[in-house]
Coordinates of N, CA and C in Angstrom, one line a residue:
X1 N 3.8 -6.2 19.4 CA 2.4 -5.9 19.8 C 1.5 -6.0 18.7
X2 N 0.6 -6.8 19.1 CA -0.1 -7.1 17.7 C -1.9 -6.7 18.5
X3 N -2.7 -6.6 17.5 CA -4.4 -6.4 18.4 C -5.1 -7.5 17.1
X4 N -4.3 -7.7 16.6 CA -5.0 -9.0 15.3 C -5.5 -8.6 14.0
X5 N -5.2 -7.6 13.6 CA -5.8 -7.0 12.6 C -4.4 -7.2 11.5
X6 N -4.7 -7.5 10.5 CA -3.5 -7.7 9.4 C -4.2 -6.7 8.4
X7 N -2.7 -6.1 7.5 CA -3.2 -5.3 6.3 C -2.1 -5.2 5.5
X8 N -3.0 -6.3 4.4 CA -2.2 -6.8 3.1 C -1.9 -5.5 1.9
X9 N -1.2 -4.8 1.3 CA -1.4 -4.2 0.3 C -0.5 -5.2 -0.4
X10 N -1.1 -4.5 -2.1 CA -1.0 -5.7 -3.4 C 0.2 -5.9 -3.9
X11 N 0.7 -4.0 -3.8 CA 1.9 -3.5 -4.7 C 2.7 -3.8 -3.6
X12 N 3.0 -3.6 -2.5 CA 4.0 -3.0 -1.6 C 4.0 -2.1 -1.2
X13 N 4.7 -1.3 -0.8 CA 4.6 0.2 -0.5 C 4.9 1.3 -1.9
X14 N 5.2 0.6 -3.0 CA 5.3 1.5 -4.4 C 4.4 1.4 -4.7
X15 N 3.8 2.4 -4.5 CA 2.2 2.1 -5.5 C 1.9 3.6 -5.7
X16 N 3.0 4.6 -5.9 CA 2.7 6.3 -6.7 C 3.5 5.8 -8.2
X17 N 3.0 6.4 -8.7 CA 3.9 6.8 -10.4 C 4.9 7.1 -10.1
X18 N 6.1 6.7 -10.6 CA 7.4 7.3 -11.4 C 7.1 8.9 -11.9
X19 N 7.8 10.1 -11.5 CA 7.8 10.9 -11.9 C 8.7 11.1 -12.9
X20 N 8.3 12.3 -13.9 CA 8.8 11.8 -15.9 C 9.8 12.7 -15.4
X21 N 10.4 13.1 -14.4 CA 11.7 13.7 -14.1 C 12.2 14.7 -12.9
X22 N 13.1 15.2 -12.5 CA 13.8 15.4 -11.4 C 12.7 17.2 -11.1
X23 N 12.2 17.8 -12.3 CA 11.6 18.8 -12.0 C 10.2 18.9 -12.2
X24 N 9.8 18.0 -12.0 CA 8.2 17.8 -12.8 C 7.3 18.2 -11.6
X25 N 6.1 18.8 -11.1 CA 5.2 18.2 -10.0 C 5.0 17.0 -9.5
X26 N 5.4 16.7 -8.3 CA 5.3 15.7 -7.5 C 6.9 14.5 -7.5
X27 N 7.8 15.6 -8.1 CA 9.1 14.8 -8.0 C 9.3 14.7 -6.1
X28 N 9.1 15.7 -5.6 CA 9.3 15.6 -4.1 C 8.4 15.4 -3.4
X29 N 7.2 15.5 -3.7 CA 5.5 15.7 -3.3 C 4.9 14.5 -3.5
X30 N 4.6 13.6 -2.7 CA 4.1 12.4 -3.2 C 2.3 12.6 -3.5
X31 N 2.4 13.7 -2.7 CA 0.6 13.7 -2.9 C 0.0 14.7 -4.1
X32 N 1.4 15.2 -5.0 CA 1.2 15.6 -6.2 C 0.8 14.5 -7.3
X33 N 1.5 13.1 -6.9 CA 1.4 12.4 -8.0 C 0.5 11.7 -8.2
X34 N -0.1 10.6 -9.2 CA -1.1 9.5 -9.0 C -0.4 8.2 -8.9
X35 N -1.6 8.1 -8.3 CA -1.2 6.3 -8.3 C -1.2 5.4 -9.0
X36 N -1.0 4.3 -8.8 CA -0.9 3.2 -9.2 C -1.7 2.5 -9.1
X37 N -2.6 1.3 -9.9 CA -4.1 0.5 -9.5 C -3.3 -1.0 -8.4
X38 N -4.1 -0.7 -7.2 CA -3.2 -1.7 -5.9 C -5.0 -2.4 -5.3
X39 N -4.6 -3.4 -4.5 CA -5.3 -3.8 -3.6 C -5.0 -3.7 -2.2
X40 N -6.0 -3.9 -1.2 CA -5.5 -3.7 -0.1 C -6.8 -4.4 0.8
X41 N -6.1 -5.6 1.1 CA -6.8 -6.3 2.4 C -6.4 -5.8 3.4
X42 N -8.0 -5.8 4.4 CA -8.0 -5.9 5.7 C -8.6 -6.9 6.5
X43 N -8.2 -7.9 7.1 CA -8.5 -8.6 8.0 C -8.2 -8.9 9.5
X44 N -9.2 -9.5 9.9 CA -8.9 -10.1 11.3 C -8.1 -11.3 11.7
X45 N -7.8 -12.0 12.6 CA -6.8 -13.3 12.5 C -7.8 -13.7 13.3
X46 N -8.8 -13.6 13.6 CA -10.0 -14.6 14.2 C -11.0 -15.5 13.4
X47 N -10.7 -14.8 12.0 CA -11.4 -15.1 11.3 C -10.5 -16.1 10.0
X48 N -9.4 -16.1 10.2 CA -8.5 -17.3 9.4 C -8.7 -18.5 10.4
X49 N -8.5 -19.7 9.3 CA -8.5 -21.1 9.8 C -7.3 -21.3 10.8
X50 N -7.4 -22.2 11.8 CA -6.3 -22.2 12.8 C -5.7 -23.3 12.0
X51 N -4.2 -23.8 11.9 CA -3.7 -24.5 11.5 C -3.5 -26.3 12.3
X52 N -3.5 -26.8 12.2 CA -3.6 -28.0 12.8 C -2.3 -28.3 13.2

């Protein structure tokens, strides 16, 4: 099921910090940690060239 909208991210889905160890803030908490510097397209497929 698609509605045509694509969304590229740069990193992948890894894009939090490495935590400096097993008891630190945000070892289990991802919204404790920072991120990572990522991109992230969003586009339409109406708007890419059709291929020939």
């Amino acid at each position: 099921l698609s509605n045509g909208w694509v969304i590229k991210i740069g990193r992948g889905l890894d894009y939090f910090k490495a935590p400096e160890g097993k008891f630190v803030l945000g070892a289990c908490d991802l919204e404790l940690r920072p991120c990572l510097e990522t991109t992230i397209d969003i586009f339409h497929t109406s708007h890419l060239e059709k291929p020939f």
